[in-house]
Coordinates of N, CA and C in Angstrom, one line a residue:
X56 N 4.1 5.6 2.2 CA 3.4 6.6 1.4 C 4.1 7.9 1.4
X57 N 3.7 8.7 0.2 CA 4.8 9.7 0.4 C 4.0 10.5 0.9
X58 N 4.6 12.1 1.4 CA 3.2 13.1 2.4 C 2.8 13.7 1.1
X59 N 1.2 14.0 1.6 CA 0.7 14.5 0.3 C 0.3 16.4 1.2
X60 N -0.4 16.9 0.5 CA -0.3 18.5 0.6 C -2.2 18.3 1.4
X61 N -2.6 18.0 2.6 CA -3.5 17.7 3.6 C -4.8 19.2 3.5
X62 N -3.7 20.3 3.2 CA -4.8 22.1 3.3 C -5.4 21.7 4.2
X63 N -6.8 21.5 4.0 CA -7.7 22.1 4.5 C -8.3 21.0 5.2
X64 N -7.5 19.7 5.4 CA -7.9 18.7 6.4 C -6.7 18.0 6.8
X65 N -5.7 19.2 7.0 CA -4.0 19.1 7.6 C -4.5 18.2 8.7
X66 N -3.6 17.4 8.8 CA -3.9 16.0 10.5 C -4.6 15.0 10.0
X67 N -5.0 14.8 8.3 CA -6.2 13.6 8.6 C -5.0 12.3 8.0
X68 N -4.0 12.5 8.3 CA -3.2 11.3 8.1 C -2.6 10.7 9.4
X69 N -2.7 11.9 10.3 CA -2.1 11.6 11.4 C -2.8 11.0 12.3
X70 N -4.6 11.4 12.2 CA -5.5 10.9 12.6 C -6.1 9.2 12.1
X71 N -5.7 9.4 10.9 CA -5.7 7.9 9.9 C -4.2 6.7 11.2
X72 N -3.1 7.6 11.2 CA -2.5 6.4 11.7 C -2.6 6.1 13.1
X73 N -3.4 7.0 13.4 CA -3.9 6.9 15.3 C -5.1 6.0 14.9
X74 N -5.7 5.9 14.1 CA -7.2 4.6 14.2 C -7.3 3.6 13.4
X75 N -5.8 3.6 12.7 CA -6.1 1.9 12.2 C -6.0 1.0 12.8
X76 N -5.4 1.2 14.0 CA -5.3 -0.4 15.2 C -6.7 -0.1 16.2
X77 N -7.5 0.9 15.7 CA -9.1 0.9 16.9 C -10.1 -0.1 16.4
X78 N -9.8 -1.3 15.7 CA -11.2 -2.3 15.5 C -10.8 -3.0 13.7
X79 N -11.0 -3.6 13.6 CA -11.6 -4.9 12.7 C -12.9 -5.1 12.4
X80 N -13.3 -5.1 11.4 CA -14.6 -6.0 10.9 C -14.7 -7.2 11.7
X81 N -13.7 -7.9 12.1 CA -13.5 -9.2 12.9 C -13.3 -9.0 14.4
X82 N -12.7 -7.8 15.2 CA -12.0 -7.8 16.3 C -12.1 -6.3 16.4
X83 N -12.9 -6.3 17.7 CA -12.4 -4.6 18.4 C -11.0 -4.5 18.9
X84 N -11.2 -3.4 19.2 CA -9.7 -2.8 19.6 C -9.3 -3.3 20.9
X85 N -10.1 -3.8 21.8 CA -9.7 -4.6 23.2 C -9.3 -5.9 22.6
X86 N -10.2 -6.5 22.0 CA -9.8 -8.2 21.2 C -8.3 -8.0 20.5
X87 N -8.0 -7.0 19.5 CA -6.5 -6.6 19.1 C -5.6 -6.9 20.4
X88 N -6.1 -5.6 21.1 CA -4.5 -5.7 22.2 C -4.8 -6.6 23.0
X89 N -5.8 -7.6 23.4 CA -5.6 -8.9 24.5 C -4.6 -9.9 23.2
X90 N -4.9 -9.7 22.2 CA -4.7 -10.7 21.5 C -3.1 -10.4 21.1
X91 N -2.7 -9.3 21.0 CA -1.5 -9.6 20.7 C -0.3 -9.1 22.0
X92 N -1.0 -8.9 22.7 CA -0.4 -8.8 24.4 C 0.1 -10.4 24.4
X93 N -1.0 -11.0 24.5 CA -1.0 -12.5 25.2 C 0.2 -13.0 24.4
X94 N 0.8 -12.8 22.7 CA 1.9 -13.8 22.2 C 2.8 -12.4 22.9
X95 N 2.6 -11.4 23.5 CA 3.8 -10.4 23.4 C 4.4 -9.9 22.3
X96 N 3.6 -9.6 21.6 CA 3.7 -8.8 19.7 C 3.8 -7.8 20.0
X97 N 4.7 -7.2 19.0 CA 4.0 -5.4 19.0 C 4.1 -5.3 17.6
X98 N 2.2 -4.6 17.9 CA 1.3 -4.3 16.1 C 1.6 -3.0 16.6
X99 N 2.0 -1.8 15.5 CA 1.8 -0.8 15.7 C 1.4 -0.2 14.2
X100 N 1.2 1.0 14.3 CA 0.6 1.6 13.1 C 1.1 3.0 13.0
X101 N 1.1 3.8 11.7 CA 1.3 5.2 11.2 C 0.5 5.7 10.5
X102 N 0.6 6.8 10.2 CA 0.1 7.2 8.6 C 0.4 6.9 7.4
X103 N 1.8 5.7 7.8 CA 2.2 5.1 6.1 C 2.6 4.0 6.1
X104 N 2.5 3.4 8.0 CA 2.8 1.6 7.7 C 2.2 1.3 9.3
X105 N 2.4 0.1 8.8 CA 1.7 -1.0 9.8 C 3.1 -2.0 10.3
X106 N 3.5 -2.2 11.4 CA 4.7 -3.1 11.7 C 4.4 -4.4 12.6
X107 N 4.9 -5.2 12.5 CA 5.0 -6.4 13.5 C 6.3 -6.7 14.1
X108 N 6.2 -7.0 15.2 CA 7.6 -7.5 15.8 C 7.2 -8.7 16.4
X109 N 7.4 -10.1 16.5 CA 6.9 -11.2 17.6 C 8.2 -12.8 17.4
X110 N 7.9 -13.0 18.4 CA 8.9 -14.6 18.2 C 8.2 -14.8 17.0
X111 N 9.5 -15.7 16.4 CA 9.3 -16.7 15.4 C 8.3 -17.9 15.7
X112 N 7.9 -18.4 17.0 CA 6.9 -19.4 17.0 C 5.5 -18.3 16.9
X113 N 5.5 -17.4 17.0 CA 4.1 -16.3 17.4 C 3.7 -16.4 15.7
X114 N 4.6 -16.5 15.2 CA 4.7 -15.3 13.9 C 3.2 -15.7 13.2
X115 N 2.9 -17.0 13.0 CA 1.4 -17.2 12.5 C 0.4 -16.4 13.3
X116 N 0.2 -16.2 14.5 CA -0.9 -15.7 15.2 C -0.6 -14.2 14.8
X117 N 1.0 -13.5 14.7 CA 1.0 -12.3 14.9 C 0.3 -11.8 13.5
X118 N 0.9 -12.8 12.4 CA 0.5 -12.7 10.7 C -0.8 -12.4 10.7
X119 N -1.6 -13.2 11.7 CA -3.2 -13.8 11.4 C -3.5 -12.1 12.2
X120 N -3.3 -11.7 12.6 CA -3.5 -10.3 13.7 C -3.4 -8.7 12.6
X121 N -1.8 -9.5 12.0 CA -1.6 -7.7 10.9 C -2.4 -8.3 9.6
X122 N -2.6 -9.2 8.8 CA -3.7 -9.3 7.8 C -5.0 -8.9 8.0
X123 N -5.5 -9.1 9.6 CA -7.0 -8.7 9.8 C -6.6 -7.3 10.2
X124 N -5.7 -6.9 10.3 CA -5.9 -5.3 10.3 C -5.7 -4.3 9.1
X125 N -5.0 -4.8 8.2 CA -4.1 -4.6 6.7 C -5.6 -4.8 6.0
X126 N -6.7 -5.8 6.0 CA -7.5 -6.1 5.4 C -8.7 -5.4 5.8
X127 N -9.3 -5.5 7.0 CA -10.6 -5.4 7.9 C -10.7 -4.0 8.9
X128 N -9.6 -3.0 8.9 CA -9.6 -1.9 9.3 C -10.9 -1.6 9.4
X129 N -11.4 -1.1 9.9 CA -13.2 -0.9 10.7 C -13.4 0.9 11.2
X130 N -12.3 1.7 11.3 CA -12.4 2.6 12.2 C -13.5 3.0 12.9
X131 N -14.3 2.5 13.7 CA -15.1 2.6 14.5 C -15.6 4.4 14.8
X132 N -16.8 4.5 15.2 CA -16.9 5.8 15.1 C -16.7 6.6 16.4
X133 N -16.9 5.9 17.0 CA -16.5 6.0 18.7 C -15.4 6.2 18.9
X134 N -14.5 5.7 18.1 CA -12.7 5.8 18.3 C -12.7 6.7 17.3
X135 N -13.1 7.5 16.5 CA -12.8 8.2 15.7 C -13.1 9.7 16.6
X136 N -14.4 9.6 16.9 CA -14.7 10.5 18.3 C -14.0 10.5 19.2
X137 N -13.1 9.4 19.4 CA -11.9 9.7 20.7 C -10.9 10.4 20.4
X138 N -10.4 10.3 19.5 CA -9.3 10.4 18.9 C -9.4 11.9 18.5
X139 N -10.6 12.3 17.7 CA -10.7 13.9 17.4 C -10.8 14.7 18.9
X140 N -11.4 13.9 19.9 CA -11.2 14.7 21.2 C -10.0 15.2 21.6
X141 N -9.0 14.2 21.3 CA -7.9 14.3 21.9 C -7.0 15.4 21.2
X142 N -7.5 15.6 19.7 CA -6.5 16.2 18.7 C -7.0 17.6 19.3
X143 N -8.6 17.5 19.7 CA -8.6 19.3 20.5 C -8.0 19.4 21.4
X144 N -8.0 18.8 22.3 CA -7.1 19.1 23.7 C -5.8 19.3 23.2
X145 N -5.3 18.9 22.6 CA -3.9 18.5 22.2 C -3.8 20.0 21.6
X146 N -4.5 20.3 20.6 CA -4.5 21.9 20.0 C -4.8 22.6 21.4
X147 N -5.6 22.6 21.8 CA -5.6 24.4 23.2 C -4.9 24.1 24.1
X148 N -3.7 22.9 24.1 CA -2.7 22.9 25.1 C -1.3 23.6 24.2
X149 N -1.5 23.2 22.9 CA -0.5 23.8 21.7 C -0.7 25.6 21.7
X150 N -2.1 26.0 21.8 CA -2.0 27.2 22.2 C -1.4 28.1 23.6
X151 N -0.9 27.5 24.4 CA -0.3 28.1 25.4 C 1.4 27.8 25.4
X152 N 1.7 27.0 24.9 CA 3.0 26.2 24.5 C 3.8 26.9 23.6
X153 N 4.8 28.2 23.8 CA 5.4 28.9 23.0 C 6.6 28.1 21.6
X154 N 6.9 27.0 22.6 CA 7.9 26.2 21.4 C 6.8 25.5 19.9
X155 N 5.7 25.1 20.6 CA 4.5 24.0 19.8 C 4.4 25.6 18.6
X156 N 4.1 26.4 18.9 CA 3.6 27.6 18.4 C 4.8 28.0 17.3
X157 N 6.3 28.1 17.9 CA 7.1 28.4 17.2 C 7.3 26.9 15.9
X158 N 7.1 26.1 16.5 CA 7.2 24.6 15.4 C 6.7 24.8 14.6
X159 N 5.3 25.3 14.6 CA 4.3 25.7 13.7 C 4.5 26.4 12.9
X160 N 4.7 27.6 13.5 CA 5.2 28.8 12.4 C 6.1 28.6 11.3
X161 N 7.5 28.0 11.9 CA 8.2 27.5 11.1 C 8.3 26.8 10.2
X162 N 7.1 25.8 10.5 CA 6.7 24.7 9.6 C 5.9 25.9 8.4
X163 N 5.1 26.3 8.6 CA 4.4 27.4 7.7 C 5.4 28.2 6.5
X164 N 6.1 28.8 7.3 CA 7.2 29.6 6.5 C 8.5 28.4 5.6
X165 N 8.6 27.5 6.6 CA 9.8 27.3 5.8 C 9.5 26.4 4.5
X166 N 8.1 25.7 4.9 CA 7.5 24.9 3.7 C 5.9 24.9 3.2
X167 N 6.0 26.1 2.2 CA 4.8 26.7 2.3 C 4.2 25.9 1.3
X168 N 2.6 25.9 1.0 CA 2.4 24.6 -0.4 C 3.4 23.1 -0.7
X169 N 3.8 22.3 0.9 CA 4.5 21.7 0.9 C 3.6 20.5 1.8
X170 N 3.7 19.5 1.9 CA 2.9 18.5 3.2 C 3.7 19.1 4.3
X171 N 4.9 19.2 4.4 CA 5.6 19.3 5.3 C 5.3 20.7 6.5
X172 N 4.5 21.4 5.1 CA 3.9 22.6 5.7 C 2.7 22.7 6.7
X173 N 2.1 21.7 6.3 CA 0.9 21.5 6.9 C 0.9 21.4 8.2
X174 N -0.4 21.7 8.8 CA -0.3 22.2 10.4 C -1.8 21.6 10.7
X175 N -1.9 20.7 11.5 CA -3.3 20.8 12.0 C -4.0 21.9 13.0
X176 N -4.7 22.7 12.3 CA -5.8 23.7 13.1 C -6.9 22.9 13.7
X177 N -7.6 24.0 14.4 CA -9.4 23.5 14.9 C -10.0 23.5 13.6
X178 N -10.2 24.0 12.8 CA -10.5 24.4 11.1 C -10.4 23.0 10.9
X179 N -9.5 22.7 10.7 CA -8.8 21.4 9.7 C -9.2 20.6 10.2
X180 N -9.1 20.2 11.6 CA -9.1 19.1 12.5 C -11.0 18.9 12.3
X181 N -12.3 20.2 12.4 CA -13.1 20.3 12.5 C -13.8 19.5 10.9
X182 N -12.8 19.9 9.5 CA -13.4 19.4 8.3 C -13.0 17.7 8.1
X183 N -12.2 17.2 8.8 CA -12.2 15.5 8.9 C -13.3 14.9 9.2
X184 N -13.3 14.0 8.4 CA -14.5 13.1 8.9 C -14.5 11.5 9.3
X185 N -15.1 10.8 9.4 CA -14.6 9.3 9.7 C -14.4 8.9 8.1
X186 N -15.5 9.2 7.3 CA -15.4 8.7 5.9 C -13.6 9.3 5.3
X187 N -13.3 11.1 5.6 CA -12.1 10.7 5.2 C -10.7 10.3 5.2
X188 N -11.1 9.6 6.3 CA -10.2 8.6 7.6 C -10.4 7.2 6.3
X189 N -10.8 6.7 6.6 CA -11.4 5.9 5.6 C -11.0 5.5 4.3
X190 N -11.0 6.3 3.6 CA -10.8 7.1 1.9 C -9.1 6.9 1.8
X191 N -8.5 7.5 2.9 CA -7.2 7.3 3.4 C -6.6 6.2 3.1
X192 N -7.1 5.3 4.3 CA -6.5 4.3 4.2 C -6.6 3.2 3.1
X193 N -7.8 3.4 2.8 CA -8.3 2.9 1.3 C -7.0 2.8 0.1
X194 N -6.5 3.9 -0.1 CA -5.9 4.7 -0.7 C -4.6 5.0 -0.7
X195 N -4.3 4.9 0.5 CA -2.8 4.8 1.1 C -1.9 3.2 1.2
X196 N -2.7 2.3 1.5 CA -2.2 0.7 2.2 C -2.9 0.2 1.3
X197 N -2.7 0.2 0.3 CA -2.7 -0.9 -0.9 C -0.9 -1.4 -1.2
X198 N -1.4 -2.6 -2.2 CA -0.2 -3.2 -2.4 C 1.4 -2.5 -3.8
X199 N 0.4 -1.5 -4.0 CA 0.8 -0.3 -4.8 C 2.2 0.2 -3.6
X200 N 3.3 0.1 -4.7 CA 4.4 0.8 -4.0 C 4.6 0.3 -2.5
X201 N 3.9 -0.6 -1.6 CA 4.5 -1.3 -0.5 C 5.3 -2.1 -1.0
X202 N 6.1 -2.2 0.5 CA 7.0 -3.1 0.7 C 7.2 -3.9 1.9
X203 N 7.8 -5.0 2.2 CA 7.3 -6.1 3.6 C 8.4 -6.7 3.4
X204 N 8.9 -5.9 4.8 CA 10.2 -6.3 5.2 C 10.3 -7.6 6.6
X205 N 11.0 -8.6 6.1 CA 11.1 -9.7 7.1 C 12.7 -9.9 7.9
X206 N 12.7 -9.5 8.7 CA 13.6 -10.3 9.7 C 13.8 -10.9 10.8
X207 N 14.7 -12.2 10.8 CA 14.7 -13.1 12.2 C 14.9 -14.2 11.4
X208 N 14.5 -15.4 12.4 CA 15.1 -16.6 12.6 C 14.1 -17.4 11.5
X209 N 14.2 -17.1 10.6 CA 13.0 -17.5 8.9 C 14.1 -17.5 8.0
X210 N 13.8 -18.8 7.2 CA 14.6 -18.5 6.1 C 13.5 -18.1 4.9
X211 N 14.1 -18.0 3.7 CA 13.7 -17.1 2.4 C 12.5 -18.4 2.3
X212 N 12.9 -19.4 1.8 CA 11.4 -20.0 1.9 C 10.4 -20.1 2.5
X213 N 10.4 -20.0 4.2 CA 9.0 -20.2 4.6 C 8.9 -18.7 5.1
X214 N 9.4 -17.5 4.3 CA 8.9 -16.0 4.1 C 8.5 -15.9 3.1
X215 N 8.7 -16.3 2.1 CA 7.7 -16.9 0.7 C 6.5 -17.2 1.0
X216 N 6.6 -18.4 1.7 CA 5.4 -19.1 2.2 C 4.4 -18.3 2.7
X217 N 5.1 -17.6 3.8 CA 3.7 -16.8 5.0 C 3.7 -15.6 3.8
X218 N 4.3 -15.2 3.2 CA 3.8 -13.7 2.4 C 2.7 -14.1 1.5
X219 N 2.4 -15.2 1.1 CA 1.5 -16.0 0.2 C 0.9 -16.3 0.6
X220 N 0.6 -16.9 2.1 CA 0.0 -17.0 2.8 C -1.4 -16.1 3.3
X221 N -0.6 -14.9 4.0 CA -1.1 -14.1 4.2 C -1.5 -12.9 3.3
X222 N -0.8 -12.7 2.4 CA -0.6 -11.3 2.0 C -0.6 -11.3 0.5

């Protein structure tokens, strides 16, 4: 996704790619990571993608793991409440931290009405909500302008297959 201009709820993308791996309509976020611990996967997530890495025998279970999250994303409100906890601490530790402070600034000045400019405050961080966490990803991870990159020990046919499959 490209960065869009955040104002006045600067972070809620960053907060979007911290809670799309917190639960499923099908699977909480403990059921996720036993579940893809156990093949030794790594699901990870952003504000603009979702990745898999797993053996080539995993790959069905790992597929069956990023479809229910690509699909069934749940953000839970309890992880949503974790997660904004953390973004305060994270801000009043940013306030004593002269480099964090200078990043910021810079970021301000050098790209002003820019996404790049954007800065999560207590302000911003305070007008997020779970719904626009939500709205986000709605809106962001659609099949619009993605792309699904395969590599390893697959040939072009049965990556045909699982993409059709799955996706």
């Amino acid at each position: 996704a490209d960065p869009r201009v955040e104002g006045s709820k600067a972070g809620l993308s960053d907060m979007a790619g911290s809670l799309i791996l917190s639960g499923t309509s099908n699977r909480t976020k403990d059921q996720l990571d036993a579940e893809k611990d156990y093949i030794g996967a790594s699901l990870d997530a952003s504000k603009s993608s979702i990745t898999l890495s797993c053996l080539t025998k995993h790959m069905d279970k790992g597929l069956t793991l990023m479809q229910d999250v690509i699909m069934n994303a749940n953000f839970p409100q309890s992880e949503f409440d974790r997660i904004k906890k953390q973004n305060e601490s994270g801000l009043m530790a940013a306030k004593s931290d002269p480099g964090t402070m200078a990043d910021n600034a810079e970021k301000k000045v050098n790209f002003p009405s820019h996404p790049y400019g954007d800065v999560m405050t207590e302000a911003t961080l305070n007008n997020i909500t779970r719904e626009d966490v939500v709205n986000y990803f709605k809106s962001t991870f659609t099949p619009k302008g993605s792309y699904l990159v395969i590599v390893g020990d697959i040939t072009k046919e049965q990556a045909t297959k699982v993409v059709d499959q799955y996706f």
